[in-house]
Amino acid sequence: YVFMGLLHLVLLRFFPGPFVPLSKVLLMPLLIVAVYRQTTGSEHKTTAIRMLIGALLLSGIGDALLTRPGESFFVAGLSSFLCAHLLYVSLFVQRHRSNTRTSPAPWVDQKSWPAILIPLGVLYLLYPGLGAMLIPVLVYMAVISLMWLLALSNFVRNRSSDSAHAGWGPSVLLTLGATLFVASDAVLAFEKFVAPFPGARLTVMGTYILAQLALVRGFLGGASGSSGTSTEQGTNTEPGA
């Protein structure tokens, strides 16, 4: 996945052509294979793993649709990513419920205000150019902002437990992934509805590739490669993740 991501960025920057969309479409299938290989046979049947693979599959469909020109393909791709984000939201909800079984905590932390104010600022910039796309974009922004809000709240609640990890803990990775996803979509929206600018596509794809990787590593239990347990999912990761 990392190799294909780097290859896609190189092709996008230096060799625009038919291999750019091909390398993009291959990204999510490779990440799905990675998830499948890093979980044992019994874990493939858990709800969390199914939802994670489902989110990646929907993202892959969205990638394929967005390689096609035209407003209808853009709306279809947006809808596919919307469904992917709903699955990510469900994973964060499951994580919260699992954590609060032992220590009750509010759903949203007051320190998570960036997930509310920043999307409102982005919407203010986009609004003049949205036109007929206003409602679809509003719905999409509401869902991805909710995912970001839950990720930030999860980080505030669990950052102390993350310190026990040798590397970045799950909460840090999940927050990084959600933040990069928001950044990727914000740049994409700005390019489409406000004004194109040099390096926009490279920024969109670079942040997107890292976002999906961080979310997967976070939901699978962190980047340490140890066989720790992700309590919210009840799944173990194998060494050498």
PDB file of N, CA and C in Angstrom, residues 114-216:
ATOM      1  N   PRO A 114     -12.213  22.361  17.500  1.00  0.00           N
ATOM      2  CA  PRO A 114     -11.780  22.544  16.105  1.00  0.00           C
ATOM      3  C   PRO A 114     -12.646  21.788  15.102  1.00  0.00           C
ATOM      4  N   ALA A 115     -13.204  20.632  15.513  1.00  0.00           N
ATOM      5  CA  ALA A 115     -14.017  19.832  14.597  1.00  0.00           C
ATOM      6  C   ALA A 115     -15.350  20.497  14.289  1.00  0.00           C
ATOM      7  N   ILE A 116     -15.681  21.552  15.008  1.00  0.00           N
ATOM      8  CA  ILE A 116     -16.911  22.300  14.737  1.00  0.00           C
ATOM      9  C   ILE A 116     -16.604  23.616  14.036  1.00  0.00           C
ATOM     10  N   LEU A 117     -15.638  24.354  14.565  1.00  0.00           N
ATOM     11  CA  LEU A 117     -15.347  25.685  14.034  1.00  0.00           C
ATOM     12  C   LEU A 117     -14.667  25.646  12.665  1.00  0.00           C
ATOM     13  N   ILE A 118     -13.710  24.741  12.490  1.00  0.00           N
ATOM     14  CA  ILE A 118     -12.981  24.697  11.222  1.00  0.00           C
ATOM     15  C   ILE A 118     -13.886  24.309  10.050  1.00  0.00           C
ATOM     16  N   PRO A 119     -14.738  23.255  10.171  1.00  0.00           N
ATOM     17  CA  PRO A 119     -15.663  22.966   9.067  1.00  0.00           C
ATOM     18  C   PRO A 119     -16.609  24.131   8.761  1.00  0.00           C
ATOM     19  N   LEU A 120     -17.032  24.869   9.776  1.00  0.00           N
ATOM     20  CA  LEU A 120     -17.879  26.037   9.532  1.00  0.00           C
ATOM     21  C   LEU A 120     -17.121  27.092   8.728  1.00  0.00           C
ATOM     22  N   GLY A 121     -15.837  27.279   9.045  1.00  0.00           N
ATOM     23  CA  GLY A 121     -15.017  28.207   8.280  1.00  0.00           C
ATOM     24  C   GLY A 121     -14.845  27.757   6.839  1.00  0.00           C
ATOM     25  N   VAL A 122     -14.638  26.459   6.640  1.00  0.00           N
ATOM     26  CA  VAL A 122     -14.505  25.920   5.284  1.00  0.00           C
ATOM     27  C   VAL A 122     -15.804  26.113   4.510  1.00  0.00           C
ATOM     28  N   LEU A 123     -16.927  25.844   5.161  1.00  0.00           N
ATOM     29  CA  LEU A 123     -18.227  26.015   4.508  1.00  0.00           C
ATOM     30  C   LEU A 123     -18.450  27.469   4.093  1.00  0.00           C
ATOM     31  N   TYR A 124     -18.010  28.394   4.936  1.00  0.00           N
ATOM     32  CA  TYR A 124     -18.143  29.824   4.619  1.00  0.00           C
ATOM     33  C   TYR A 124     -17.389  30.157   3.333  1.00  0.00           C
ATOM     34  N   LEU A 125     -16.200  29.574   3.160  1.00  0.00           N
ATOM     35  CA  LEU A 125     -15.411  29.826   1.951  1.00  0.00           C
ATOM     36  C   LEU A 125     -16.018  29.158   0.725  1.00  0.00           C
ATOM     37  N   LEU A 126     -16.604  27.978   0.927  1.00  0.00           N
ATOM     38  CA  LEU A 126     -17.146  27.224  -0.207  1.00  0.00           C
ATOM     39  C   LEU A 126     -18.512  27.724  -0.666  1.00  0.00           C
ATOM     40  N   TYR A 127     -19.276  28.281   0.229  1.00  0.00           N
ATOM     41  CA  TYR A 127     -20.697  28.571  -0.014  1.00  0.00           C
ATOM     42  C   TYR A 127     -20.979  29.301  -1.334  1.00  0.00           C
ATOM     43  N   PRO A 128     -20.243  30.368  -1.684  1.00  0.00           N
ATOM     44  CA  PRO A 128     -20.581  31.080  -2.928  1.00  0.00           C
ATOM     45  C   PRO A 128     -20.517  30.219  -4.176  1.00  0.00           C
ATOM     46  N   GLY A 129     -19.682  29.187  -4.183  1.00  0.00           N
ATOM     47  CA  GLY A 129     -19.529  28.381  -5.393  1.00  0.00           C
ATOM     48  C   GLY A 129     -20.253  27.052  -5.385  1.00  0.00           C
ATOM     49  N   LEU A 130     -21.020  26.757  -4.332  1.00  0.00           N
ATOM     50  CA  LEU A 130     -21.655  25.446  -4.230  1.00  0.00           C
ATOM     51  C   LEU A 130     -22.859  25.288  -5.142  1.00  0.00           C
ATOM     52  N   GLY A 131     -23.706  26.276  -5.213  1.00  0.00           N
ATOM     53  CA  GLY A 131     -24.883  26.196  -6.077  1.00  0.00           C
ATOM     54  C   GLY A 131     -25.764  25.005  -5.758  1.00  0.00           C
ATOM     55  N   ALA A 132     -26.047  24.165  -6.774  1.00  0.00           N
ATOM     56  CA  ALA A 132     -26.924  23.009  -6.599  1.00  0.00           C
ATOM     57  C   ALA A 132     -26.290  21.928  -5.720  1.00  0.00           C
ATOM     58  N   MET A 133     -24.993  22.026  -5.476  1.00  0.00           N
ATOM     59  CA  MET A 133     -24.303  21.035  -4.654  1.00  0.00           C
ATOM     60  C   MET A 133     -24.345  21.366  -3.165  1.00  0.00           C
ATOM     61  N   LEU A 134     -25.055  22.406  -2.797  1.00  0.00           N
ATOM     62  CA  LEU A 134     -25.068  22.854  -1.402  1.00  0.00           C
ATOM     63  C   LEU A 134     -25.512  21.750  -0.450  1.00  0.00           C
ATOM     64  N   ILE A 135     -26.650  21.124  -0.714  1.00  0.00           N
ATOM     65  CA  ILE A 135     -27.184  20.111   0.203  1.00  0.00           C
ATOM     66  C   ILE A 135     -26.278  18.883   0.284  1.00  0.00           C
ATOM     67  N   PRO A 136     -25.859  18.293  -0.851  1.00  0.00           N
ATOM     68  CA  PRO A 136     -24.940  17.139  -0.757  1.00  0.00           C
ATOM     69  C   PRO A 136     -23.652  17.455   0.000  1.00  0.00           C
ATOM     70  N   VAL A 137     -23.090  18.637  -0.242  1.00  0.00           N
ATOM     71  CA  VAL A 137     -21.853  19.008   0.445  1.00  0.00           C
ATOM     72  C   VAL A 137     -22.107  19.226   1.934  1.00  0.00           C
ATOM     73  N   LEU A 138     -23.240  19.829   2.273  1.00  0.00           N
ATOM     74  CA  LEU A 138     -23.586  20.028   3.685  1.00  0.00           C
ATOM     75  C   LEU A 138     -23.685  18.695   4.425  1.00  0.00           C
ATOM     76  N   VAL A 139     -24.380  17.743   3.805  1.00  0.00           N
ATOM     77  CA  VAL A 139     -24.546  16.420   4.427  1.00  0.00           C
ATOM     78  C   VAL A 139     -23.193  15.749   4.593  1.00  0.00           C
ATOM     79  N   TYR A 140     -22.380  15.803   3.551  1.00  0.00           N
ATOM     80  CA  TYR A 140     -21.061  15.171   3.608  1.00  0.00           C
ATOM     81  C   TYR A 140     -20.203  15.815   4.693  1.00  0.00           C
ATOM     82  N   MET A 141     -20.207  17.143   4.738  1.00  0.00           N
ATOM     83  CA  MET A 141     -19.397  17.846   5.730  1.00  0.00           C
ATOM     84  C   MET A 141     -19.856  17.541   7.146  1.00  0.00           C
ATOM     85  N   ALA A 142     -21.161  17.377   7.335  1.00  0.00           N
ATOM     86  CA  ALA A 142     -21.687  17.063   8.669  1.00  0.00           C
ATOM     87  C   ALA A 142     -21.174  15.707   9.139  1.00  0.00           C
ATOM     88  N   VAL A 143     -21.166  14.729   8.237  1.00  0.00           N
ATOM     89  CA  VAL A 143     -20.746  13.378   8.617  1.00  0.00           C
ATOM     90  C   VAL A 143     -19.249  13.314   8.876  1.00  0.00           C
ATOM     91  N   ILE A 144     -18.425  13.901   7.987  1.00  0.00           N
ATOM     92  CA  ILE A 144     -16.973  13.827   8.191  1.00  0.00           C
ATOM     93  C   ILE A 144     -16.559  14.671   9.392  1.00  0.00           C
ATOM     94  N   SER A 145     -17.297  15.753   9.659  1.00  0.00           N
ATOM     95  CA  SER A 145     -17.013  16.559  10.851  1.00  0.00           C
ATOM     96  C   SER A 145     -17.344  15.777  12.116  1.00  0.00           C
ATOM     97  N   LEU A 146     -18.409  14.977  12.062  1.00  0.00           N
ATOM     98  CA  LEU A 146     -18.758  14.127  13.203  1.00  0.00           C
ATOM     99  C   LEU A 146     -17.664  13.098  13.458  1.00  0.00           C
ATOM    100  N   MET A 147     -17.143  12.512  12.380  1.00  0.00           N
ATOM    101  CA  MET A 147     -16.042  11.562  12.536  1.00  0.00           C
ATOM    102  C   MET A 147     -14.843  12.241  13.186  1.00  0.00           C
ATOM    103  N   TRP A 148     -14.515  13.427  12.734  1.00  0.00           N
ATOM    104  CA  TRP A 148     -13.389  14.177  13.289  1.00  0.00           C
ATOM    105  C   TRP A 148     -13.635  14.532  14.753  1.00  0.00           C
ATOM    106  N   LEU A 149     -14.860  14.930  15.050  1.00  0.00           N
ATOM    107  CA  LEU A 149     -15.224  15.286  16.425  1.00  0.00           C
ATOM    108  C   LEU A 149     -15.054  14.093  17.364  1.00  0.00           C
ATOM    109  N   LEU A 150     -15.521  12.931  16.934  1.00  0.00           N
ATOM    110  CA  LEU A 150     -15.385  11.724  17.755  1.00  0.00           C
ATOM    111  C   LEU A 150     -13.922  11.324  17.908  1.00  0.00           C
ATOM    112  N   ALA A 151     -13.125  11.519  16.847  1.00  0.00           N
ATOM    113  CA  ALA A 151     -11.705  11.191  16.918  1.00  0.00           C
ATOM    114  C   ALA A 151     -10.982  12.091  17.915  1.00  0.00           C
ATOM    115  N   LEU A 152     -11.277  13.387  17.878  1.00  0.00           N
ATOM    116  CA  LEU A 152     -10.643  14.320  18.805  1.00  0.00           C
ATOM    117  C   LEU A 152     -11.070  14.047  20.244  1.00  0.00           C
ATOM    118  N   SER A 153     -12.348  13.763  20.443  1.00  0.00           N
ATOM    119  CA  SER A 153     -12.834  13.450  21.787  1.00  0.00           C
ATOM    120  C   SER A 153     -12.192  12.166  22.301  1.00  0.00           C
ATOM    121  N   ASN A 154     -12.053  11.194  21.407  1.00  0.00           N
ATOM    122  CA  ASN A 154     -11.406   9.937  21.765  1.00  0.00           C
ATOM    123  C   ASN A 154      -9.951  10.172  22.170  1.00  0.00           C
ATOM    124  N   PHE A 155      -9.273  11.080  21.470  1.00  0.00           N
ATOM    125  CA  PHE A 155      -7.880  11.385  21.793  1.00  0.00           C
ATOM    126  C   PHE A 155      -7.758  12.031  23.172  1.00  0.00           C
ATOM    127  N   VAL A 156      -8.638  12.995  23.453  1.00  0.00           N
ATOM    128  CA  VAL A 156      -8.588  13.679  24.750  1.00  0.00           C
ATOM    129  C   VAL A 156      -8.812  12.692  25.892  1.00  0.00           C
ATOM    130  N   ARG A 157      -9.729  11.737  25.686  1.00  0.00           N
ATOM    131  CA  ARG A 157     -10.044  10.773  26.748  1.00  0.00           C
ATOM    132  C   ARG A 157      -8.933   9.751  26.945  1.00  0.00           C
ATOM    133  N   ASN A 158      -8.240   9.369  25.858  1.00  0.00           N
ATOM    134  CA  ASN A 158      -7.350   8.210  25.926  1.00  0.00           C
ATOM    135  C   ASN A 158      -5.872   8.526  25.732  1.00  0.00           C
ATOM    136  N   ARG A 159      -5.489   9.808  25.704  1.00  0.00           N
ATOM    137  CA  ARG A 159      -4.081  10.121  25.443  1.00  0.00           C
ATOM    138  C   ARG A 159      -3.160   9.605  26.539  1.00  0.00           C
ATOM    139  N   SER A 160      -3.670   9.509  27.786  1.00  0.00           N
ATOM    140  CA  SER A 160      -2.819   8.992  28.860  1.00  0.00           C
ATOM    141  C   SER A 160      -2.495   7.520  28.642  1.00  0.00           C
ATOM    142  N   SER A 161      -3.469   6.738  28.171  1.00  0.00           N
ATOM    143  CA  SER A 161      -3.209   5.320  27.906  1.00  0.00           C
ATOM    144  C   SER A 161      -2.321   5.140  26.687  1.00  0.00           C
ATOM    145  N   ASP A 162      -2.340   6.105  25.769  1.00  0.00           N
ATOM    146  CA  ASP A 162      -1.479   6.034  24.589  1.00  0.00           C
ATOM    147  C   ASP A 162      -0.005   6.126  24.968  1.00  0.00           C
ATOM    148  N   SER A 163       0.293   6.774  26.091  1.00  0.00           N
ATOM    149  CA  SER A 163       1.688   6.960  26.480  1.00  0.00           C
ATOM    150  C   SER A 163       2.381   5.643  26.787  1.00  0.00           C
ATOM    151  N   ALA A 164       1.593   4.575  27.009  1.00  0.00           N
ATOM    152  CA  ALA A 164       2.191   3.263  27.300  1.00  0.00           C
ATOM    153  C   ALA A 164       2.749   2.596  26.055  1.00  0.00           C
ATOM    154  N   HIS A 165       2.390   3.093  24.872  1.00  0.00           N
ATOM    155  CA  HIS A 165       2.868   2.492  23.629  1.00  0.00           C
ATOM    156  C   HIS A 165       4.275   2.973  23.314  1.00  0.00           C
ATOM    157  N   ALA A 166       5.045   2.076  22.710  1.00  0.00           N
ATOM    158  CA  ALA A 166       6.402   2.439  22.311  1.00  0.00           C
ATOM    159  C   ALA A 166       6.370   3.483  21.192  1.00  0.00           C
ATOM    160  N   GLY A 167       5.415   3.370  20.307  1.00  0.00           N
ATOM    161  CA  GLY A 167       5.251   4.338  19.234  1.00  0.00           C
ATOM    162  C   GLY A 167       3.994   5.148  19.453  1.00  0.00           C
ATOM    163  N   TRP A 168       3.375   5.558  18.372  1.00  0.00           N
ATOM    164  CA  TRP A 168       2.133   6.308  18.480  1.00  0.00           C
ATOM    165  C   TRP A 168       1.022   5.367  18.885  1.00  0.00           C
ATOM    166  N   GLY A 169       0.209   5.775  19.852  1.00  0.00           N
ATOM    167  CA  GLY A 169      -0.900   4.960  20.299  1.00  0.00           C
ATOM    168  C   GLY A 169      -2.087   5.055  19.353  1.00  0.00           C
ATOM    169  N   PRO A 170      -3.089   4.184  19.530  1.00  0.00           N
ATOM    170  CA  PRO A 170      -4.257   4.168  18.650  1.00  0.00           C
ATOM    171  C   PRO A 170      -4.982   5.509  18.572  1.00  0.00           C
ATOM    172  N   SER A 171      -5.136   6.197  19.716  1.00  0.00           N
ATOM    173  CA  SER A 171      -5.871   7.457  19.719  1.00  0.00           C
ATOM    174  C   SER A 171      -5.170   8.530  18.896  1.00  0.00           C
ATOM    175  N   VAL A 172      -3.841   8.551  18.968  1.00  0.00           N
ATOM    176  CA  VAL A 172      -3.070   9.511  18.170  1.00  0.00           C
ATOM    177  C   VAL A 172      -3.231   9.210  16.684  1.00  0.00           C
ATOM    178  N   LEU A 173      -3.128   7.942  16.329  1.00  0.00           N
ATOM    179  CA  LEU A 173      -3.258   7.547  14.927  1.00  0.00           C
ATOM    180  C   LEU A 173      -4.643   7.843  14.378  1.00  0.00           C
ATOM    181  N   LEU A 174      -5.668   7.553  15.172  1.00  0.00           N
ATOM    182  CA  LEU A 174      -7.036   7.799  14.727  1.00  0.00           C
ATOM    183  C   LEU A 174      -7.289   9.295  14.554  1.00  0.00           C
ATOM    184  N   THR A 175      -6.773  10.103  15.471  1.00  0.00           N
ATOM    185  CA  THR A 175      -6.934  11.549  15.351  1.00  0.00           C
ATOM    186  C   THR A 175      -6.182  12.075  14.139  1.00  0.00           C
ATOM    187  N   LEU A 176      -4.965  11.569  13.933  1.00  0.00           N
ATOM    188  CA  LEU A 176      -4.189  11.968  12.762  1.00  0.00           C
ATOM    189  C   LEU A 176      -4.920  11.595  11.478  1.00  0.00           C
ATOM    190  N   GLY A 177      -5.448  10.364  11.428  1.00  0.00           N
ATOM    191  CA  GLY A 177      -6.161   9.914  10.234  1.00  0.00           C
ATOM    192  C   GLY A 177      -7.385  10.755   9.930  1.00  0.00           C
ATOM    193  N   ALA A 178      -8.196  11.028  10.953  1.00  0.00           N
ATOM    194  CA  ALA A 178      -9.405  11.825  10.751  1.00  0.00           C
ATOM    195  C   ALA A 178      -9.058  13.253  10.340  1.00  0.00           C
ATOM    196  N   THR A 179      -8.015  13.819  10.953  1.00  0.00           N
ATOM    197  CA  THR A 179      -7.607  15.187  10.628  1.00  0.00           C
ATOM    198  C   THR A 179      -7.103  15.286   9.198  1.00  0.00           C
ATOM    199  N   LEU A 180      -6.288  14.325   8.782  1.00  0.00           N
ATOM    200  CA  LEU A 180      -5.781  14.326   7.407  1.00  0.00           C
ATOM    201  C   LEU A 180      -6.901  14.117   6.396  1.00  0.00           C
ATOM    202  N   PHE A 181      -7.892  13.305   6.758  1.00  0.00           N
ATOM    203  CA  PHE A 181      -9.032  13.086   5.859  1.00  0.00           C
ATOM    204  C   PHE A 181      -9.802  14.384   5.651  1.00  0.00           C
ATOM    205  N   VAL A 182     -10.023  15.120   6.742  1.00  0.00           N
ATOM    206  CA  VAL A 182     -10.706  16.410   6.642  1.00  0.00           C
ATOM    207  C   VAL A 182      -9.887  17.378   5.790  1.00  0.00           C
ATOM    208  N   ALA A 183      -8.582  17.400   6.007  1.00  0.00           N
ATOM    209  CA  ALA A 183      -7.720  18.280   5.223  1.00  0.00           C
ATOM    210  C   ALA A 183      -7.769  17.929   3.739  1.00  0.00           C
ATOM    211  N   SER A 184      -7.732  16.635   3.427  1.00  0.00           N
ATOM    212  CA  SER A 184      -7.787  16.188   2.041  1.00  0.00           C
ATOM    213  C   SER A 184      -9.078  16.629   1.361  1.00  0.00           C
ATOM    214  N   ASP A 185     -10.197  16.404   2.043  1.00  0.00           N
ATOM    215  CA  ASP A 185     -11.492  16.768   1.461  1.00  0.00           C
ATOM    216  C   ASP A 185     -11.659  18.280   1.356  1.00  0.00           C
ATOM    217  N   ALA A 186     -11.088  19.019   2.312  1.00  0.00           N
ATOM    218  CA  ALA A 186     -11.188  20.477   2.269  1.00  0.00           C
ATOM    219  C   ALA A 186     -10.443  21.040   1.069  1.00  0.00           C
ATOM    220  N   VAL A 187      -9.250  20.496   0.809  1.00  0.00           N
ATOM    221  CA  VAL A 187      -8.470  20.953  -0.349  1.00  0.00           C
ATOM    222  C   VAL A 187      -9.184  20.577  -1.647  1.00  0.00           C
ATOM    223  N   LEU A 188      -9.736  19.363  -1.699  1.00  0.00           N
ATOM    224  CA  LEU A 188     -10.477  18.929  -2.881  1.00  0.00           C
ATOM    225  C   LEU A 188     -11.671  19.837  -3.153  1.00  0.00           C
ATOM    226  N   ALA A 189     -12.413  20.165  -2.092  1.00  0.00           N
ATOM    227  CA  ALA A 189     -13.582  21.032  -2.233  1.00  0.00           C
ATOM    228  C   ALA A 189     -13.175  22.438  -2.657  1.00  0.00           C
ATOM    229  N   PHE A 190     -12.084  22.943  -2.075  1.00  0.00           N
ATOM    230  CA  PHE A 190     -11.621  24.290  -2.439  1.00  0.00           C
ATOM    231  C   PHE A 190     -11.232  24.339  -3.909  1.00  0.00           C
ATOM    232  N   GLU A 191     -10.546  23.289  -4.375  1.00  0.00           N
ATOM    233  CA  GLU A 191     -10.135  23.255  -5.774  1.00  0.00           C
ATOM    234  C   GLU A 191     -11.341  23.190  -6.711  1.00  0.00           C
ATOM    235  N   LYS A 192     -12.366  22.454  -6.309  1.00  0.00           N
ATOM    236  CA  LYS A 192     -13.521  22.260  -7.184  1.00  0.00           C
ATOM    237  C   LYS A 192     -14.491  23.442  -7.155  1.00  0.00           C
ATOM    238  N   PHE A 193     -14.722  24.002  -5.979  1.00  0.00           N
ATOM    239  CA  PHE A 193     -15.785  25.000  -5.834  1.00  0.00           C
ATOM    240  C   PHE A 193     -15.298  26.435  -5.666  1.00  0.00           C
ATOM    241  N   VAL A 194     -14.002  26.625  -5.424  1.00  0.00           N
ATOM    242  CA  VAL A 194     -13.492  27.990  -5.246  1.00  0.00           C
ATOM    243  C   VAL A 194     -12.533  28.338  -6.381  1.00  0.00           C
ATOM    244  N   ALA A 195     -11.345  27.755  -6.364  1.00  0.00           N
ATOM    245  CA  ALA A 195     -10.371  28.039  -7.418  1.00  0.00           C
ATOM    246  C   ALA A 195      -9.288  26.966  -7.436  1.00  0.00           C
ATOM    247  N   PRO A 196      -8.960  26.432  -8.621  1.00  0.00           N
ATOM    248  CA  PRO A 196      -7.852  25.477  -8.718  1.00  0.00           C
ATOM    249  C   PRO A 196      -6.532  26.157  -8.369  1.00  0.00           C
ATOM    250  N   PHE A 197      -5.602  25.402  -7.827  1.00  0.00           N
ATOM    251  CA  PHE A 197      -4.292  25.967  -7.522  1.00  0.00           C
ATOM    252  C   PHE A 197      -3.237  24.877  -7.701  1.00  0.00           C
ATOM    253  N   PRO A 198      -1.998  25.264  -7.999  1.00  0.00           N
ATOM    254  CA  PRO A 198      -0.929  24.278  -8.240  1.00  0.00           C
ATOM    255  C   PRO A 198      -0.696  23.392  -7.019  1.00  0.00           C
ATOM    256  N   GLY A 199      -0.552  22.102  -7.270  1.00  0.00           N
ATOM    257  CA  GLY A 199      -0.260  21.166  -6.192  1.00  0.00           C
ATOM    258  C   GLY A 199      -1.479  20.684  -5.437  1.00  0.00           C
ATOM    259  N   ALA A 200      -2.667  21.094  -5.874  1.00  0.00           N
ATOM    260  CA  ALA A 200      -3.881  20.712  -5.148  1.00  0.00           C
ATOM    261  C   ALA A 200      -4.085  19.200  -5.171  1.00  0.00           C
ATOM    262  N   ARG A 201      -3.999  18.603  -6.342  1.00  0.00           N
ATOM    263  CA  ARG A 201      -4.232  17.161  -6.461  1.00  0.00           C
ATOM    264  C   ARG A 201      -3.199  16.356  -5.675  1.00  0.00           C
ATOM    265  N   LEU A 202      -1.963  16.827  -5.709  1.00  0.00           N
ATOM    266  CA  LEU A 202      -0.909  16.142  -4.966  1.00  0.00           C
ATOM    267  C   LEU A 202      -1.177  16.224  -3.462  1.00  0.00           C
ATOM    268  N   THR A 203      -1.640  17.382  -3.008  1.00  0.00           N
ATOM    269  CA  THR A 203      -1.977  17.554  -1.590  1.00  0.00           C
ATOM    270  C   THR A 203      -3.154  16.679  -1.192  1.00  0.00           C
ATOM    271  N   VAL A 204      -4.179  16.659  -2.052  1.00  0.00           N
ATOM    272  CA  VAL A 204      -5.364  15.847  -1.780  1.00  0.00           C
ATOM    273  C   VAL A 204      -4.999  14.382  -1.613  1.00  0.00           C
ATOM    274  N   MET A 205      -4.240  13.848  -2.562  1.00  0.00           N
ATOM    275  CA  MET A 205      -3.922  12.428  -2.524  1.00  0.00           C
ATOM    276  C   MET A 205      -2.890  12.093  -1.448  1.00  0.00           C
ATOM    277  N   GLY A 206      -1.931  12.972  -1.223  1.00  0.00           N
ATOM    278  CA  GLY A 206      -0.939  12.711  -0.184  1.00  0.00           C
ATOM    279  C   GLY A 206      -1.572  12.612   1.197  1.00  0.00           C
ATOM    280  N   THR A 207      -2.444  13.547   1.516  1.00  0.00           N
ATOM    281  CA  THR A 207      -3.118  13.514   2.821  1.00  0.00           C
ATOM    282  C   THR A 207      -4.106  12.356   2.906  1.00  0.00           C
ATOM    283  N   TYR A 208      -4.754  12.033   1.799  1.00  0.00           N
ATOM    284  CA  TYR A 208      -5.724  10.940   1.772  1.00  0.00           C
ATOM    285  C   TYR A 208      -5.052   9.591   2.012  1.00  0.00           C
ATOM    286  N   ILE A 209      -3.927   9.359   1.338  1.00  0.00           N
ATOM    287  CA  ILE A 209      -3.198   8.091   1.485  1.00  0.00           C
ATOM    288  C   ILE A 209      -2.752   7.898   2.928  1.00  0.00           C
ATOM    289  N   LEU A 210      -2.209   8.947   3.527  1.00  0.00           N
ATOM    290  CA  LEU A 210      -1.776   8.872   4.926  1.00  0.00           C
ATOM    291  C   LEU A 210      -2.957   8.724   5.873  1.00  0.00           C
ATOM    292  N   ALA A 211      -4.066   9.389   5.552  1.00  0.00           N
ATOM    293  CA  ALA A 211      -5.251   9.331   6.414  1.00  0.00           C
ATOM    294  C   ALA A 211      -5.788   7.914   6.526  1.00  0.00           C
ATOM    295  N   GLN A 212      -5.935   7.244   5.396  1.00  0.00           N
ATOM    296  CA  GLN A 212      -6.467   5.883   5.420  1.00  0.00           C
ATOM    297  C   GLN A 212      -5.526   4.938   6.156  1.00  0.00           C
ATOM    298  N   LEU A 213      -4.227   5.107   5.950  1.00  0.00           N
ATOM    299  CA  LEU A 213      -3.249   4.258   6.634  1.00  0.00           C
ATOM    300  C   LEU A 213      -3.311   4.472   8.144  1.00  0.00           C
ATOM    301  N   ALA A 214      -3.387   5.729   8.579  1.00  0.00           N
ATOM    302  CA  ALA A 214      -3.436   6.030  10.013  1.00  0.00           C
ATOM    303  C   ALA A 214      -4.716   5.496  10.651  1.00  0.00           C
ATOM    304  N   LEU A 215      -5.838   5.610   9.964  1.00  0.00           N
ATOM    305  CA  LEU A 215      -7.097   5.093  10.500  1.00  0.00           C
ATOM    306  C   LEU A 215      -7.039   3.578  10.663  1.00  0.00           C
ATOM    307  N   VAL A 216      -6.523   2.898   9.650  1.00  0.00           N
ATOM    308  CA  VAL A 216      -6.418   1.441   9.720  1.00  0.00           C
ATOM    309  C   VAL A 216      -5.508   1.020  10.867  1.00  0.00           C
TER     310      VAL A 216
END
